[in-house]
């Protein structure tokens, strides 16, 4: 029977559930946590490596290696013929808690009223959102996650490991101030942009913490309450919310099956557009409309902000040249994402614009975040230079084509009265329900069937009611789950139809 002392050691050094760490790392984490939490005070003895190995079922070499590293890091110290102890300076010095200030009556002061003090709030602005426990839903047709089956783990790990080599440290460890990692700028300039027909100098490129950071920087530099900003209607809610912090005057511009409607374009100072795969309808702006839009920008003296959204995800037809590639007068500001196809959590984007504007954006970025992670920039530059980006894009495109085909077939079978058009690229389908359906109500009902969809009202500056549109995003759901997910969505529609007393067109296969 183990002694009480042994039981206490076993509980104190219970290895944390961190499967990504080796046993030695997990043991080190347990010891450090015990020290920092005050459960092991300075000078406290630790069990011998032999004793702790027996208690935890580890090899003695594992425990010895963990102890040695903790000694090197200053958490432990060895005393000759006495054993291993917690070092006297192992715990950081902390401030002594002070008594709160009170008035003469012994009452503490009142906190500030933040509802009055906050001048620019986005809390109540509609935006794309998911339930907190969205990963628990079996059919998540929503944005914003990486695909573990497609993520190039070994390739990306190789690039991170190479960036951590001693010979590479000087390339990313210095403070870059307002600059970016030159290797990444060069990869964007020579590999990514030419595919879109865009050729830029290094002084015309700025790396951002994702495309939303780019929106914010542009709004901060260019917009105020006097500027008229054109937005596609429906359009990209993240851009709208970032721009809204500078309170411009919104001008909604209609979208049809060929993208932005250019002919009746109202007067604007700036126009935000997603011409490759319009967000959210997925329509691709025709070459004729692109050329006419650029001519209008010259005639009406406005600037275009082009988000080349999902341009790499092309499954049908020839790639359409970016607006920026057709721009001869410097009226197009180009926004792109470096890491979106890999994982949106990596947060690497960029802006291409005339060098005078890029200089201004660099100064604003420096005041906000100085620059995006230089380590991540360097690792991704390697990822691009070694050809991993292209091979990953091919895998993603093949997978998305399969998912789009499965979703289209399931929609025709289970929701035959719903309209959609299969996109030429991208990772989503824009669906229009019958006139009696409000997509926000359907989205709530669908949750009870395990289905998450993106109700269309969030994409409109002025959403109609009922809003019959919704988006099915296919980047977060496995191909095998798509048919069952659409079938479950069909059940939710039937439930809503019964509640409304509506008769529906029968599906082509039984539920």
PDB file of N, CA and C in Angstrom, residues 138-219:
ATOM      1  N   UNK A 138     -23.399  18.418 -35.652  1.00  0.00           N
ATOM      2  CA  UNK A 138     -22.897  17.487 -36.672  1.00  0.00           C
ATOM      3  C   UNK A 138     -22.831  18.075 -38.075  1.00  0.00           C
ATOM      4  N   UNK A 139     -23.615  19.144 -38.337  1.00  0.00           N
ATOM      5  CA  UNK A 139     -23.683  19.675 -39.707  1.00  0.00           C
ATOM      6  C   UNK A 139     -23.424  21.183 -39.706  1.00  0.00           C
ATOM      7  N   UNK A 140     -22.154  21.601 -39.555  1.00  0.00           N
ATOM      8  CA  UNK A 140     -21.845  23.039 -39.486  1.00  0.00           C
ATOM      9  C   UNK A 140     -21.562  23.638 -40.869  1.00  0.00           C
ATOM     10  N   UNK A 141     -22.584  24.190 -41.501  1.00  0.00           N
ATOM     11  CA  UNK A 141     -22.405  24.873 -42.787  1.00  0.00           C
ATOM     12  C   UNK A 141     -22.066  26.347 -42.511  1.00  0.00           C
ATOM     13  N   UNK A 142     -20.938  26.575 -41.844  1.00  0.00           N
ATOM     14  CA  UNK A 142     -20.574  27.910 -41.398  1.00  0.00           C
ATOM     15  C   UNK A 142     -19.101  28.175 -41.697  1.00  0.00           C
ATOM     16  N   UNK A 143     -18.716  29.431 -41.532  1.00  0.00           N
ATOM     17  CA  UNK A 143     -17.380  29.900 -41.866  1.00  0.00           C
ATOM     18  C   UNK A 143     -16.404  29.615 -40.718  1.00  0.00           C
ATOM     19  N   UNK A 144     -15.122  29.802 -41.015  1.00  0.00           N
ATOM     20  CA  UNK A 144     -14.156  30.101 -39.978  1.00  0.00           C
ATOM     21  C   UNK A 144     -13.496  28.958 -39.254  1.00  0.00           C
ATOM     22  N   UNK A 145     -13.101  27.903 -39.927  1.00  0.00           N
ATOM     23  CA  UNK A 145     -12.262  26.908 -39.277  1.00  0.00           C
ATOM     24  C   UNK A 145     -11.372  26.281 -40.332  1.00  0.00           C
ATOM     25  N   UNK A 146     -10.342  25.615 -39.886  1.00  0.00           N
ATOM     26  CA  UNK A 146      -9.495  24.883 -40.813  1.00  0.00           C
ATOM     27  C   UNK A 146     -10.030  23.461 -40.940  1.00  0.00           C
ATOM     28  N   UNK A 147      -9.650  22.800 -42.006  1.00  0.00           N
ATOM     29  CA  UNK A 147     -10.070  21.420 -42.211  1.00  0.00           C
ATOM     30  C   UNK A 147      -8.922  20.511 -41.796  1.00  0.00           C
ATOM     31  N   UNK A 148      -9.069  19.761 -40.706  1.00  0.00           N
ATOM     32  CA  UNK A 148      -7.957  18.907 -40.251  1.00  0.00           C
ATOM     33  C   UNK A 148      -7.559  17.848 -41.264  1.00  0.00           C
ATOM     34  N   UNK A 149      -8.480  17.479 -42.165  1.00  0.00           N
ATOM     35  CA  UNK A 149      -8.147  16.486 -43.185  1.00  0.00           C
ATOM     36  C   UNK A 149      -7.309  17.088 -44.309  1.00  0.00           C
ATOM     37  N   UNK A 150      -7.392  18.418 -44.481  1.00  0.00           N
ATOM     38  CA  UNK A 150      -6.678  19.074 -45.570  1.00  0.00           C
ATOM     39  C   UNK A 150      -5.462  19.857 -45.101  1.00  0.00           C
ATOM     40  N   UNK A 151      -5.389  20.173 -43.824  1.00  0.00           N
ATOM     41  CA  UNK A 151      -4.293  21.013 -43.339  1.00  0.00           C
ATOM     42  C   UNK A 151      -2.948  20.318 -43.576  1.00  0.00           C
ATOM     43  N   UNK A 152      -1.990  21.025 -44.221  1.00  0.00           N
ATOM     44  CA  UNK A 152      -0.702  20.403 -44.553  1.00  0.00           C
ATOM     45  C   UNK A 152       0.236  20.383 -43.348  1.00  0.00           C
ATOM     46  N   UNK A 153      -0.074  19.554 -42.389  1.00  0.00           N
ATOM     47  CA  UNK A 153       0.619  19.572 -41.093  1.00  0.00           C
ATOM     48  C   UNK A 153       2.127  19.412 -41.249  1.00  0.00           C
ATOM     49  N   UNK A 154       2.552  18.401 -41.975  1.00  0.00           N
ATOM     50  CA  UNK A 154       3.994  18.133 -42.079  1.00  0.00           C
ATOM     51  C   UNK A 154       4.710  19.247 -42.832  1.00  0.00           C
ATOM     52  N   UNK A 155       4.102  19.761 -43.896  1.00  0.00           N
ATOM     53  CA  UNK A 155       4.728  20.835 -44.669  1.00  0.00           C
ATOM     54  C   UNK A 155       4.876  22.100 -43.826  1.00  0.00           C
ATOM     55  N   UNK A 156       3.807  22.453 -43.106  1.00  0.00           N
ATOM     56  CA  UNK A 156       3.863  23.676 -42.319  1.00  0.00           C
ATOM     57  C   UNK A 156       4.801  23.513 -41.123  1.00  0.00           C
ATOM     58  N   UNK A 157       4.801  22.318 -40.530  1.00  0.00           N
ATOM     59  CA  UNK A 157       5.729  22.052 -39.420  1.00  0.00           C
ATOM     60  C   UNK A 157       7.174  22.174 -39.898  1.00  0.00           C
ATOM     61  N   UNK A 158       7.454  21.673 -41.097  1.00  0.00           N
ATOM     62  CA  UNK A 158       8.806  21.782 -41.649  1.00  0.00           C
ATOM     63  C   UNK A 158       9.228  23.241 -41.767  1.00  0.00           C
ATOM     64  N   UNK A 159       8.313  24.098 -42.236  1.00  0.00           N
ATOM     65  CA  UNK A 159       8.652  25.507 -42.418  1.00  0.00           C
ATOM     66  C   UNK A 159       8.857  26.207 -41.074  1.00  0.00           C
ATOM     67  N   UNK A 160       8.034  25.869 -40.083  1.00  0.00           N
ATOM     68  CA  UNK A 160       8.222  26.457 -38.753  1.00  0.00           C
ATOM     69  C   UNK A 160       9.547  26.003 -38.152  1.00  0.00           C
ATOM     70  N   UNK A 161       9.878  24.714 -38.321  1.00  0.00           N
ATOM     71  CA  UNK A 161      11.140  24.202 -37.780  1.00  0.00           C
ATOM     72  C   UNK A 161      12.336  24.867 -38.452  1.00  0.00           C
ATOM     73  N   UNK A 162      12.243  25.086 -39.759  1.00  0.00           N
ATOM     74  CA  UNK A 162      13.340  25.758 -40.465  1.00  0.00           C
ATOM     75  C   UNK A 162      13.494  27.197 -40.000  1.00  0.00           C
ATOM     76  N   UNK A 163      12.391  27.854 -39.721  1.00  0.00           N
ATOM     77  CA  UNK A 163      12.472  29.232 -39.238  1.00  0.00           C
ATOM     78  C   UNK A 163      13.125  29.311 -37.868  1.00  0.00           C
ATOM     79  N   UNK A 164      13.022  28.231 -37.092  1.00  0.00           N
ATOM     80  CA  UNK A 164      13.616  28.203 -35.754  1.00  0.00           C
ATOM     81  C   UNK A 164      15.075  27.779 -35.764  1.00  0.00           C
ATOM     82  N   UNK A 165      15.612  27.430 -36.928  1.00  0.00           N
ATOM     83  CA  UNK A 165      17.035  27.087 -37.003  1.00  0.00           C
ATOM     84  C   UNK A 165      17.874  28.311 -36.641  1.00  0.00           C
ATOM     85  N   UNK A 166      19.004  28.076 -35.989  1.00  0.00           N
ATOM     86  CA  UNK A 166      19.849  29.190 -35.544  1.00  0.00           C
ATOM     87  C   UNK A 166      20.239  30.094 -36.705  1.00  0.00           C
ATOM     88  N   UNK A 167      20.471  29.510 -37.862  1.00  0.00           N
ATOM     89  CA  UNK A 167      20.899  30.310 -39.010  1.00  0.00           C
ATOM     90  C   UNK A 167      19.809  31.256 -39.505  1.00  0.00           C
ATOM     91  N   UNK A 168      18.542  30.981 -39.125  1.00  0.00           N
ATOM     92  CA  UNK A 168      17.428  31.795 -39.612  1.00  0.00           C
ATOM     93  C   UNK A 168      16.958  32.843 -38.605  1.00  0.00           C
ATOM     94  N   UNK A 169      17.453  32.788 -37.377  1.00  0.00           N
ATOM     95  CA  UNK A 169      16.932  33.670 -36.332  1.00  0.00           C
ATOM     96  C   UNK A 169      17.100  35.149 -36.681  1.00  0.00           C
ATOM     97  N   UNK A 170      18.221  35.495 -37.308  1.00  0.00           N
ATOM     98  CA  UNK A 170      18.448  36.899 -37.644  1.00  0.00           C
ATOM     99  C   UNK A 170      17.482  37.416 -38.696  1.00  0.00           C
ATOM    100  N   UNK A 171      16.798  36.503 -39.380  1.00  0.00           N
ATOM    101  CA  UNK A 171      15.858  36.925 -40.423  1.00  0.00           C
ATOM    102  C   UNK A 171      14.512  37.361 -39.845  1.00  0.00           C
ATOM    103  N   UNK A 172      14.220  37.000 -38.580  1.00  0.00           N
ATOM    104  CA  UNK A 172      12.905  37.379 -38.049  1.00  0.00           C
ATOM    105  C   UNK A 172      12.905  37.821 -36.587  1.00  0.00           C
ATOM    106  N   UNK A 173      13.989  37.631 -35.836  1.00  0.00           N
ATOM    107  CA  UNK A 173      13.968  38.030 -34.424  1.00  0.00           C
ATOM    108  C   UNK A 173      14.165  39.529 -34.184  1.00  0.00           C
ATOM    109  N   UNK A 174      14.830  40.299 -35.067  1.00  0.00           N
ATOM    110  CA  UNK A 174      14.951  41.739 -34.791  1.00  0.00           C
ATOM    111  C   UNK A 174      13.592  42.437 -34.822  1.00  0.00           C
ATOM    112  N   UNK A 175      13.524  43.617 -34.205  1.00  0.00           N
ATOM    113  CA  UNK A 175      12.313  44.429 -34.259  1.00  0.00           C
ATOM    114  C   UNK A 175      12.235  45.074 -35.648  1.00  0.00           C
ATOM    115  N   UNK A 176      11.159  44.797 -36.359  1.00  0.00           N
ATOM    116  CA  UNK A 176      11.034  45.300 -37.724  1.00  0.00           C
ATOM    117  C   UNK A 176      10.439  46.713 -37.794  1.00  0.00           C
ATOM    118  N   UNK A 177      10.049  47.271 -36.628  1.00  0.00           N
ATOM    119  CA  UNK A 177       9.462  48.613 -36.595  1.00  0.00           C
ATOM    120  C   UNK A 177       8.272  48.695 -37.561  1.00  0.00           C
ATOM    121  N   UNK A 178       8.398  49.456 -38.641  1.00  0.00           N
ATOM    122  CA  UNK A 178       7.287  49.591 -39.594  1.00  0.00           C
ATOM    123  C   UNK A 178       7.410  48.636 -40.773  1.00  0.00           C
ATOM    124  N   UNK A 179       8.492  47.861 -40.820  1.00  0.00           N
ATOM    125  CA  UNK A 179       8.744  47.015 -41.989  1.00  0.00           C
ATOM    126  C   UNK A 179       8.104  45.638 -41.854  1.00  0.00           C
ATOM    127  N   UNK A 180       8.198  44.867 -42.949  1.00  0.00           N
ATOM    128  CA  UNK A 180       7.762  43.474 -42.964  1.00  0.00           C
ATOM    129  C   UNK A 180       8.960  42.595 -43.286  1.00  0.00           C
ATOM    130  N   UNK A 181       8.785  41.280 -43.098  1.00  0.00           N
ATOM    131  CA  UNK A 181       9.851  40.342 -43.430  1.00  0.00           C
ATOM    132  C   UNK A 181      10.071  40.375 -44.948  1.00  0.00           C
ATOM    133  N   UNK A 182      11.257  40.755 -45.396  1.00  0.00           N
ATOM    134  CA  UNK A 182      11.483  40.907 -46.845  1.00  0.00           C
ATOM    135  C   UNK A 182      11.178  39.654 -47.651  1.00  0.00           C
ATOM    136  N   UNK A 183      11.450  38.464 -47.080  1.00  0.00           N
ATOM    137  CA  UNK A 183      11.203  37.224 -47.814  1.00  0.00           C
ATOM    138  C   UNK A 183       9.722  37.057 -48.150  1.00  0.00           C
ATOM    139  N   UNK A 184       8.839  37.449 -47.213  1.00  0.00           N
ATOM    140  CA  UNK A 184       7.404  37.300 -47.484  1.00  0.00           C
ATOM    141  C   UNK A 184       6.948  38.329 -48.523  1.00  0.00           C
ATOM    142  N   UNK A 185       7.407  39.551 -48.403  1.00  0.00           N
ATOM    143  CA  UNK A 185       7.057  40.566 -49.401  1.00  0.00           C
ATOM    144  C   UNK A 185       7.470  40.092 -50.791  1.00  0.00           C
ATOM    145  N   UNK A 186       8.660  39.487 -50.886  1.00  0.00           N
ATOM    146  CA  UNK A 186       9.142  39.023 -52.181  1.00  0.00           C
ATOM    147  C   UNK A 186       8.289  37.876 -52.713  1.00  0.00           C
ATOM    148  N   UNK A 187       7.847  36.976 -51.843  1.00  0.00           N
ATOM    149  CA  UNK A 187       6.995  35.873 -52.280  1.00  0.00           C
ATOM    150  C   UNK A 187       5.624  36.382 -52.732  1.00  0.00           C
ATOM    151  N   UNK A 188       5.074  37.351 -52.017  1.00  0.00           N
ATOM    152  CA  UNK A 188       3.796  37.940 -52.442  1.00  0.00           C
ATOM    153  C   UNK A 188       3.965  38.628 -53.795  1.00  0.00           C
ATOM    154  N   UNK A 189       5.065  39.363 -53.937  1.00  0.00           N
ATOM    155  CA  UNK A 189       5.298  40.163 -55.140  1.00  0.00           C
ATOM    156  C   UNK A 189       5.563  39.308 -56.369  1.00  0.00           C
ATOM    157  N   UNK A 190       6.289  38.203 -56.196  1.00  0.00           N
ATOM    158  CA  UNK A 190       6.732  37.424 -57.357  1.00  0.00           C
ATOM    159  C   UNK A 190       5.953  36.137 -57.582  1.00  0.00           C
ATOM    160  N   UNK A 191       5.216  35.652 -56.574  1.00  0.00           N
ATOM    161  CA  UNK A 191       4.509  34.372 -56.736  1.00  0.00           C
ATOM    162  C   UNK A 191       2.996  34.526 -56.678  1.00  0.00           C
ATOM    163  N   UNK A 192       2.485  35.248 -55.694  1.00  0.00           N
ATOM    164  CA  UNK A 192       1.031  35.340 -55.537  1.00  0.00           C
ATOM    165  C   UNK A 192       0.414  36.361 -56.483  1.00  0.00           C
ATOM    166  N   UNK A 193       0.939  37.580 -56.489  1.00  0.00           N
ATOM    167  CA  UNK A 193       0.309  38.639 -57.281  1.00  0.00           C
ATOM    168  C   UNK A 193       0.345  38.393 -58.786  1.00  0.00           C
ATOM    169  N   UNK A 194       1.451  37.914 -59.359  1.00  0.00           N
ATOM    170  CA  UNK A 194       1.444  37.677 -60.818  1.00  0.00           C
ATOM    171  C   UNK A 194       0.364  36.702 -61.275  1.00  0.00           C
ATOM    172  N   UNK A 195      -0.031  35.754 -60.407  1.00  0.00           N
ATOM    173  CA  UNK A 195      -1.126  34.844 -60.776  1.00  0.00           C
ATOM    174  C   UNK A 195      -2.426  35.595 -61.004  1.00  0.00           C
ATOM    175  N   UNK A 196      -2.551  36.760 -60.365  1.00  0.00           N
ATOM    176  CA  UNK A 196      -3.756  37.567 -60.527  1.00  0.00           C
ATOM    177  C   UNK A 196      -3.539  38.706 -61.518  1.00  0.00           C
ATOM    178  N   UNK A 197      -2.382  38.659 -62.210  1.00  0.00           N
ATOM    179  CA  UNK A 197      -2.076  39.687 -63.190  1.00  0.00           C
ATOM    180  C   UNK A 197      -1.608  40.992 -62.581  1.00  0.00           C
ATOM    181  N   UNK A 198      -1.234  40.959 -61.297  1.00  0.00           N
ATOM    182  CA  UNK A 198      -0.839  42.173 -60.582  1.00  0.00           C
ATOM    183  C   UNK A 198       0.673  42.194 -60.418  1.00  0.00           C
ATOM    184  N   UNK A 199       1.288  43.316 -60.754  1.00  0.00           N
ATOM    185  CA  UNK A 199       2.726  43.487 -60.605  1.00  0.00           C
ATOM    186  C   UNK A 199       2.964  44.732 -59.763  1.00  0.00           C
ATOM    187  N   UNK A 200       3.697  44.559 -58.662  1.00  0.00           N
ATOM    188  CA  UNK A 200       3.871  45.652 -57.708  1.00  0.00           C
ATOM    189  C   UNK A 200       5.311  45.709 -57.236  1.00  0.00           C
ATOM    190  N   UNK A 201       5.736  46.901 -56.843  1.00  0.00           N
ATOM    191  CA  UNK A 201       7.022  47.077 -56.190  1.00  0.00           C
ATOM    192  C   UNK A 201       6.907  46.693 -54.727  1.00  0.00           C
ATOM    193  N   UNK A 202       8.039  46.374 -54.098  1.00  0.00           N
ATOM    194  CA  UNK A 202       8.001  45.984 -52.691  1.00  0.00           C
ATOM    195  C   UNK A 202       7.482  47.124 -51.811  1.00  0.00           C
ATOM    196  N   UNK A 203       7.715  48.377 -52.235  1.00  0.00           N
ATOM    197  CA  UNK A 203       7.246  49.535 -51.470  1.00  0.00           C
ATOM    198  C   UNK A 203       5.732  49.711 -51.566  1.00  0.00           C
ATOM    199  N   UNK A 204       5.084  48.927 -52.425  1.00  0.00           N
ATOM    200  CA  UNK A 204       3.641  49.050 -52.618  1.00  0.00           C
ATOM    201  C   UNK A 204       2.855  47.937 -51.924  1.00  0.00           C
ATOM    202  N   UNK A 205       3.524  47.169 -51.054  1.00  0.00           N
ATOM    203  CA  UNK A 205       2.890  46.022 -50.398  1.00  0.00           C
ATOM    204  C   UNK A 205       3.047  46.158 -48.883  1.00  0.00           C
ATOM    205  N   UNK A 206       1.969  45.931 -48.164  1.00  0.00           N
ATOM    206  CA  UNK A 206       1.956  45.960 -46.698  1.00  0.00           C
ATOM    207  C   UNK A 206       1.313  44.676 -46.189  1.00  0.00           C
ATOM    208  N   UNK A 207       1.958  43.989 -45.244  1.00  0.00           N
ATOM    209  CA  UNK A 207       1.397  42.779 -44.639  1.00  0.00           C
ATOM    210  C   UNK A 207       0.486  43.176 -43.478  1.00  0.00           C
ATOM    211  N   UNK A 208      -0.645  42.509 -43.364  1.00  0.00           N
ATOM    212  CA  UNK A 208      -1.631  42.816 -42.319  1.00  0.00           C
ATOM    213  C   UNK A 208      -1.965  41.565 -41.515  1.00  0.00           C
ATOM    214  N   UNK A 209      -2.624  41.783 -40.387  1.00  0.00           N
ATOM    215  CA  UNK A 209      -3.097  40.670 -39.552  1.00  0.00           C
ATOM    216  C   UNK A 209      -4.455  40.236 -40.088  1.00  0.00           C
ATOM    217  N   UNK A 210      -4.448  39.657 -41.281  1.00  0.00           N
ATOM    218  CA  UNK A 210      -5.682  39.256 -41.939  1.00  0.00           C
ATOM    219  C   UNK A 210      -6.323  40.408 -42.704  1.00  0.00           C
ATOM    220  N   UNK A 211      -7.347  40.088 -43.498  1.00  0.00           N
ATOM    221  CA  UNK A 211      -7.984  41.106 -44.330  1.00  0.00           C
ATOM    222  C   UNK A 211      -8.788  42.106 -43.505  1.00  0.00           C
ATOM    223  N   UNK A 212      -9.348  41.682 -42.360  1.00  0.00           N
ATOM    224  CA  UNK A 212     -10.104  42.628 -41.548  1.00  0.00           C
ATOM    225  C   UNK A 212      -9.202  43.729 -41.006  1.00  0.00           C
ATOM    226  N   UNK A 213      -7.959  43.403 -40.698  1.00  0.00           N
ATOM    227  CA  UNK A 213      -6.994  44.419 -40.289  1.00  0.00           C
ATOM    228  C   UNK A 213      -6.781  45.412 -41.430  1.00  0.00           C
ATOM    229  N   UNK A 214      -6.729  44.897 -42.649  1.00  0.00           N
ATOM    230  CA  UNK A 214      -6.583  45.777 -43.821  1.00  0.00           C
ATOM    231  C   UNK A 214      -7.770  46.736 -43.919  1.00  0.00           C
ATOM    232  N   UNK A 215      -9.000  46.228 -43.724  1.00  0.00           N
ATOM    233  CA  UNK A 215     -10.178  47.098 -43.766  1.00  0.00           C
ATOM    234  C   UNK A 215     -10.049  48.220 -42.731  1.00  0.00           C
ATOM    235  N   UNK A 216      -9.657  47.843 -41.529  1.00  0.00           N
ATOM    236  CA  UNK A 216      -9.575  48.813 -40.445  1.00  0.00           C
ATOM    237  C   UNK A 216      -8.549  49.898 -40.770  1.00  0.00           C
ATOM    238  N   UNK A 217      -7.377  49.487 -41.257  1.00  0.00           N
ATOM    239  CA  UNK A 217      -6.338  50.456 -41.592  1.00  0.00           C
ATOM    240  C   UNK A 217      -6.818  51.425 -42.669  1.00  0.00           C
ATOM    241  N   UNK A 218      -7.471  50.892 -43.686  1.00  0.00           N
ATOM    242  CA  UNK A 218      -7.959  51.744 -44.768  1.00  0.00           C
ATOM    243  C   UNK A 218      -9.028  52.713 -44.273  1.00  0.00           C
ATOM    244  N   UNK A 219      -9.931  52.218 -43.443  1.00  0.00           N
ATOM    245  CA  UNK A 219     -10.963  53.102 -42.895  1.00  0.00           C
ATOM    246  C   UNK A 219     -10.337  54.192 -42.043  1.00  0.00           C
TER     247      UNK A 219
END
